[in-house]
Structure formats: C-alpha cells, structure tokens
PDB file of C-alpha atoms in Angstrom:
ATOM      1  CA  UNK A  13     -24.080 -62.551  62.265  1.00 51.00           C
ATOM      2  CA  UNK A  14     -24.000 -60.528  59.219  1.00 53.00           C
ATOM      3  CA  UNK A  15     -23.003 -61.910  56.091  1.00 54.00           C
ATOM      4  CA  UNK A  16     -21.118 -60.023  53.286  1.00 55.00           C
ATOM      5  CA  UNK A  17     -22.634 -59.683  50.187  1.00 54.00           C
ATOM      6  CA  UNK A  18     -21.406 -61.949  47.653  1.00 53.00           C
ATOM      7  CA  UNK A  19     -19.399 -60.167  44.944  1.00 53.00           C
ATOM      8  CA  UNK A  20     -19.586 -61.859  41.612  1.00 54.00           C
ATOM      9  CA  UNK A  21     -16.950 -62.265  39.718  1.00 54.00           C
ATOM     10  CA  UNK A  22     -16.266 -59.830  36.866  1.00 54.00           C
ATOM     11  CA  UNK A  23     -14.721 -60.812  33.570  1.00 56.00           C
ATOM     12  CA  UNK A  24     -11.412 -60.134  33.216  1.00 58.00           C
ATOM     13  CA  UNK A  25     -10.763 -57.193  30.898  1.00 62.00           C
ATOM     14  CA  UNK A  26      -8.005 -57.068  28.460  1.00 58.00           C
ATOM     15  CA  UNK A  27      -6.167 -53.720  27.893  1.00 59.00           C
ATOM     16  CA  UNK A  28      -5.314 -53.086  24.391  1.00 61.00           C
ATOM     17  CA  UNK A  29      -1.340 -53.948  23.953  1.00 68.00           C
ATOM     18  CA  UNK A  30       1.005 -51.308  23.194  1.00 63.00           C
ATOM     19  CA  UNK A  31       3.090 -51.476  19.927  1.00 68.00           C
ATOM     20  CA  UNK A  32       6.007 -48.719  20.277  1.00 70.00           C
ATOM     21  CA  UNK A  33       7.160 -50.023  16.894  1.00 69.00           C
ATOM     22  CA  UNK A  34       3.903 -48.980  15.508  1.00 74.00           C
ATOM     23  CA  UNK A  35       3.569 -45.656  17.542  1.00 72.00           C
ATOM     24  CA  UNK A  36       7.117 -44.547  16.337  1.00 78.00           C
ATOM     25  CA  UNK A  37       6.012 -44.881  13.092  1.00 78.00           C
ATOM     26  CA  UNK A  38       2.805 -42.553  13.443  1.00 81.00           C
ATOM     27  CA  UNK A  39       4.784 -40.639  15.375  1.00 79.00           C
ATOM     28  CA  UNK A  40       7.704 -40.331  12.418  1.00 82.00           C
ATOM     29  CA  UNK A  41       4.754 -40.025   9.753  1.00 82.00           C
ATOM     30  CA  UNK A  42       2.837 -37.016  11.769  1.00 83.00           C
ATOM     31  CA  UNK A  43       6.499 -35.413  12.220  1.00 81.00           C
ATOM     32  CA  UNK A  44       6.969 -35.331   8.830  1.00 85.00           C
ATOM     33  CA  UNK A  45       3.309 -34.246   7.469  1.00 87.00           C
ATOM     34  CA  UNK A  46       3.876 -31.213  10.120  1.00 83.00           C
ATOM     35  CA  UNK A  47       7.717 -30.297   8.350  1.00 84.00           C
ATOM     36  CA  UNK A  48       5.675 -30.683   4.471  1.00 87.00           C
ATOM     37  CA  UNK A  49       3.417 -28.702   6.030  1.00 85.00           C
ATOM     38  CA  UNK A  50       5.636 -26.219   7.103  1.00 82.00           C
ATOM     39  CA  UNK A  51       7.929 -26.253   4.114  1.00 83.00           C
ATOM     40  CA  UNK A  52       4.510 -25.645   1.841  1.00 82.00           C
ATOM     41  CA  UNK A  53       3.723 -22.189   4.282  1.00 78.00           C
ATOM     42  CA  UNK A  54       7.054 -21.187   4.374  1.00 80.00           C
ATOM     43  CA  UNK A  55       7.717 -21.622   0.098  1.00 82.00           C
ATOM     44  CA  UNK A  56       4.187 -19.425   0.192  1.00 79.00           C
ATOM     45  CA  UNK A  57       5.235 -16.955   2.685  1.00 76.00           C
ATOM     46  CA  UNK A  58       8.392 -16.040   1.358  1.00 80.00           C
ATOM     47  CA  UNK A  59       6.755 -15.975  -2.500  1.00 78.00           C
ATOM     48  CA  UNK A  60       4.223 -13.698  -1.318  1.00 74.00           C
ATOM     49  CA  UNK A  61       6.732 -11.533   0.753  1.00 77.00           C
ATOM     50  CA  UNK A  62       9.268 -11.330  -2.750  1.00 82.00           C
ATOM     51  CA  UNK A  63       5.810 -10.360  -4.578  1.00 77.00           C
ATOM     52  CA  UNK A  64       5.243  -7.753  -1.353  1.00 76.00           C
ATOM     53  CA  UNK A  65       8.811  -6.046  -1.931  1.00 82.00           C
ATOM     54  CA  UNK A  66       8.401  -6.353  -5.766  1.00 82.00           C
ATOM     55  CA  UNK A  67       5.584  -4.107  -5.266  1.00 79.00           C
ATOM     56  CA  UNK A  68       6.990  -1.393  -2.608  1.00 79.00           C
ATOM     57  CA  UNK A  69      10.302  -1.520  -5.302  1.00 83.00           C
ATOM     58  CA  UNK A  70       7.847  -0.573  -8.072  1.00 80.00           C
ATOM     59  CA  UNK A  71       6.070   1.728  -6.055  1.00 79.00           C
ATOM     60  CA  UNK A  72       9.114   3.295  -4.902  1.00 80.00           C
ATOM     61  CA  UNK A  73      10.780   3.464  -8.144  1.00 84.00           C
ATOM     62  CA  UNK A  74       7.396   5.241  -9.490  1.00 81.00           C
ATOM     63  CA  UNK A  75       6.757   7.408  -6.444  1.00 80.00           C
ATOM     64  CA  UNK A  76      10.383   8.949  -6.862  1.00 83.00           C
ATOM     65  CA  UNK A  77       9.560   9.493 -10.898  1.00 82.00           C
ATOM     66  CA  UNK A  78       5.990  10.899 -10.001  1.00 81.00           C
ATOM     67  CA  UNK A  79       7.782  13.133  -6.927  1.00 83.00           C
ATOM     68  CA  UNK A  80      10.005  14.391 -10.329  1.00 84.00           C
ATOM     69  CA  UNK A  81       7.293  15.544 -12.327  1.00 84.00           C
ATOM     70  CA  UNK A  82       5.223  16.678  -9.670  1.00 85.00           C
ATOM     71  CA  UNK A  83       8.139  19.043  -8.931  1.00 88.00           C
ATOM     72  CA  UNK A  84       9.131  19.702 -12.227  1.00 89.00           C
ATOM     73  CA  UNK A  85       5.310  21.162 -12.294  1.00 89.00           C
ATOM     74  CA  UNK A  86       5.171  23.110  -9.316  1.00 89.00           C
ATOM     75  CA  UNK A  87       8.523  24.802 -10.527  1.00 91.00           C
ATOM     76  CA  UNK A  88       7.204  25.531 -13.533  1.00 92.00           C
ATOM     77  CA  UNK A  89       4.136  27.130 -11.660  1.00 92.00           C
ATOM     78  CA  UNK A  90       6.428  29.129  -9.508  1.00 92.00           C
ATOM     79  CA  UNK A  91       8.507  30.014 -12.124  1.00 94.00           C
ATOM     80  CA  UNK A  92       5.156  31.439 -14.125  1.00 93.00           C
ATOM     81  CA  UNK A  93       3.857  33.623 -11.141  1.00 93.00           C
ATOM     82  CA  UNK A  94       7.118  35.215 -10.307  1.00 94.00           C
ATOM     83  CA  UNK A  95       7.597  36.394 -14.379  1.00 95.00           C
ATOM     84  CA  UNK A  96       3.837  37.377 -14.160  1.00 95.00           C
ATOM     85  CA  UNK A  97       4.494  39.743 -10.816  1.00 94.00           C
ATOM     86  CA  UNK A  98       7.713  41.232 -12.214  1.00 94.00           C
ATOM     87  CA  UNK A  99       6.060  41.909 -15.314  1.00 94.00           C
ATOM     88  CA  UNK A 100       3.255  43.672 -13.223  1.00 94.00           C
ATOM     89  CA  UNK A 101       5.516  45.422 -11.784  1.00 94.00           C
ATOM     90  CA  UNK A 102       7.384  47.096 -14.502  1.00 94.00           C
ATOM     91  CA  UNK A 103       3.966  47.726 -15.819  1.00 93.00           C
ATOM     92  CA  UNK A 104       3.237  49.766 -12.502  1.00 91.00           C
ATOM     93  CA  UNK A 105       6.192  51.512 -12.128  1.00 92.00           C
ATOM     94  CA  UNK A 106       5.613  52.999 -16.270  1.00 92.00           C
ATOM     95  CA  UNK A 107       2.026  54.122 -14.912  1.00 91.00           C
ATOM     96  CA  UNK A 108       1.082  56.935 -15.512  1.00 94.00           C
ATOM     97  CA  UNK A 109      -1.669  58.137 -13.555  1.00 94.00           C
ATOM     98  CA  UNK A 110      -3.411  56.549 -10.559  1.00 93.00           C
ATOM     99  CA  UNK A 111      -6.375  55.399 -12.235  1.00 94.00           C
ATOM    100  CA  UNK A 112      -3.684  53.611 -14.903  1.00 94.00           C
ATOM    101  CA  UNK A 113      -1.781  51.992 -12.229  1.00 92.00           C
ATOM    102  CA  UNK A 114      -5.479  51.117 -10.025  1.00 94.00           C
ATOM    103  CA  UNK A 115      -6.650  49.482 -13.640  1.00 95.00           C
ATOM    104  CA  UNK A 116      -3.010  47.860 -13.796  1.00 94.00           C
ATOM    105  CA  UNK A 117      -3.833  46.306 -10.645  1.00 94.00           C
ATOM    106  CA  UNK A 118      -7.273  44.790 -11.308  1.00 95.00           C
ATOM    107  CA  UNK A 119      -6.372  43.690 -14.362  1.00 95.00           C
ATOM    108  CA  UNK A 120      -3.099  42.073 -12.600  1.00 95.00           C
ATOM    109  CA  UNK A 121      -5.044  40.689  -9.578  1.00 95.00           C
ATOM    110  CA  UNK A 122      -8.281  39.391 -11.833  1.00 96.00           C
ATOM    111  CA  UNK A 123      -5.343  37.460 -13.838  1.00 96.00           C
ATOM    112  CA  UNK A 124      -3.727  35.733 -11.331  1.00 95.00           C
ATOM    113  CA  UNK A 125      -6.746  34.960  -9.561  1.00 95.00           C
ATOM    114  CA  UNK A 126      -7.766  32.699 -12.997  1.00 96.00           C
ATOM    115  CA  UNK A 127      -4.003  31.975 -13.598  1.00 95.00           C
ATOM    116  CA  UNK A 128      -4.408  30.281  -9.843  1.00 94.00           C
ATOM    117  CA  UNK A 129      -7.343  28.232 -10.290  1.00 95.00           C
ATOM    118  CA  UNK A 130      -6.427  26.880 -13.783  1.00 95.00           C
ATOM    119  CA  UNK A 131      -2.379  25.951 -12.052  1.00 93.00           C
ATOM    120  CA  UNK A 132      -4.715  24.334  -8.939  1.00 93.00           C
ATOM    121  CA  UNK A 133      -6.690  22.007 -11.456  1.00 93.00           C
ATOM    122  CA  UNK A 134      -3.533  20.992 -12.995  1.00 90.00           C
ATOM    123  CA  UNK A 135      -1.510  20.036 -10.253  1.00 89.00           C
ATOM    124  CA  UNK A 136      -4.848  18.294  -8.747  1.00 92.00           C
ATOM    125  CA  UNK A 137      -4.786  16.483 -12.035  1.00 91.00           C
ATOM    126  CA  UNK A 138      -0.903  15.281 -11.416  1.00 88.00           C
ATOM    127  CA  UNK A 139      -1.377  14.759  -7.829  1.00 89.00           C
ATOM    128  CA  UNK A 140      -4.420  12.406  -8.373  1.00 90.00           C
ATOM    129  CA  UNK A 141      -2.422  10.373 -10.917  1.00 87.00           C
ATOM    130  CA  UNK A 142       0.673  10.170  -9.183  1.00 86.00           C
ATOM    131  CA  UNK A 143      -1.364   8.798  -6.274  1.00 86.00           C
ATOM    132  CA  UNK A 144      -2.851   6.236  -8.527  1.00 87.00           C
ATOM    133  CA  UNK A 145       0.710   5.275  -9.836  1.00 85.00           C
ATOM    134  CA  UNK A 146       2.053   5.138  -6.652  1.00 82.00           C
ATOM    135  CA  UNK A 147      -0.307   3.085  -5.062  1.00 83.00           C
ATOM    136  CA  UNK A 148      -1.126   0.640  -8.398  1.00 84.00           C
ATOM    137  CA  UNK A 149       1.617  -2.225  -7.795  1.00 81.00           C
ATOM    138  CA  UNK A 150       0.832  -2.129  -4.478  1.00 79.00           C
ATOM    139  CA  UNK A 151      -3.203  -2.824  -4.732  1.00 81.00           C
ATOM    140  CA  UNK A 152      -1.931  -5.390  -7.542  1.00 82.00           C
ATOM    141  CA  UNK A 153      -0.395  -7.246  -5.044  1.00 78.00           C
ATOM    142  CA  UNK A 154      -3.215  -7.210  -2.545  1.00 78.00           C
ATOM    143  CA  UNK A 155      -5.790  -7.923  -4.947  1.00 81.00           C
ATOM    144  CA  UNK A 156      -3.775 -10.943  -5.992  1.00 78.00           C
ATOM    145  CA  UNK A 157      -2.995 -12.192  -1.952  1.00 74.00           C
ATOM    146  CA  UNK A 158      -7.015 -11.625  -1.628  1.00 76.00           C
ATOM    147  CA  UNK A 159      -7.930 -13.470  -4.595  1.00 78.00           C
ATOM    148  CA  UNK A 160      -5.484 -16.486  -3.822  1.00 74.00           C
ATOM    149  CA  UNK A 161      -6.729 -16.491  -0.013  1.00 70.00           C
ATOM    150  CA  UNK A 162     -10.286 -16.825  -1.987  1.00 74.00           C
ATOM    151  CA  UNK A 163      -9.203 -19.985  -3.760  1.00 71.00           C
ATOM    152  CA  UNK A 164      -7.148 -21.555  -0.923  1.00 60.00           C
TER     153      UNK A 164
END
C-alpha cells in the first residue's frame, strides 16, 4: 500500500485587518489634495490666459494704430507719384521739340526710378517696425510663460 506523504502543518497566516474608517480618511485627504491641486492649475491657467488676451488686446490695439500710419504713408506715397506724373505731363505737353520732350522723359523716368527706391526704404522702415510693435506684447507674454515654466 502506498502511503501519502505527510503534509506538515503550515502556520497560520494573518491577513492584515481592514480599517474603512481609516481608508475613508485617505481616501477624503487624496480627494482633496487632487481639488487644491486643481484649484492651483486652474487659478494659473486662467492668469496666464487673462495675461494671453492682455497681449492679443495690446497687439490689436497697436496693429490697428500701426495699420493707420502704415496707410497714412502709402497715401502719402501715392499721393507724391501721381503730382510727380501730372507734373510730367504738363511738362511734355509744353515741349517743344522731340529731343525736349525725349530729355523730359529721361529726366522724368531717372526721377522716379530714385523717387521709388528712396519711398521702398521708407515704407520697409515702417513695415519692419510695425511688425516689431505688433508682435512685442505678444513675445512679452511668451517670454514670461517660458521663463515661469523655467522656474516651476
């Protein structure tokens, strides 16, 4: 006959006890870490988006002054080439000879030709700052989220 093995006894293990008391309150003190939590983002969200619309305002406000002036400049330009070609013109029609009104013309053309490069620079000049003015609250503001996301 076969005999079974003999098992030996193993000590009894104890399984820890279960306190809901205590888990409620870890539960009620992780609950409310996660809503300070959450309360912290959201006070830092909505600063940064007031500081984000703060920004687009001001660049709004100056993009619509900058838009003025830029205007203001190109009319101006306009405004000087069309007195320019009328005054070529009445200086054509009192020619009197071909070679006058040919000498007329180069004169006229060489003119304009300078009068166009020097109106170019300048409105370069107003375009490039009215970008910068545009666009300065705007990189203010992301300078300052970068340097704060630097700290945190």
């Amino acid at each position: 006959m076969e005999t079974m093995p003999t098992t030996e006894k193993t000590p009894d293990t104890a399984l820890p006890t279960f306190d809901p008391s205590k888990a409620t309150a870890e539960f009620r003190a992780a609950a409310e870490k996660g809503v300070e939590k959450s309360k912290e983002v959201l006070t830092k969200f909505k600063a940064d988006s007031e500081d984000a619309q703060k920004a687009l305002e001001s660049s709004f406000e100056t993009a619509k002054a900058v838009g003025s002036d830029l205007s203001l400049k190109t009319i101006a330009v306009l405004r000087a080439n069309t007195e320019a070609a009328f005054s070529h013109f009445e200086a054509l029609i009192a020619a009197k000879s071909p070679s006058e009104f040919v000498e007329l013309q180069t004169a006229f053309v060489r003119k304009q030709v300078e009068t166009a490069v020097e109106q170019a620079k300048e409105l370069q000049a107003v375009t490039t700052k009215a970008v910068e003015d545009v666009s300065k609250p705007i990189k203010s503001a992301f300078e300052k989220a970068v340097k704060e996301l630097k700290v945190a």
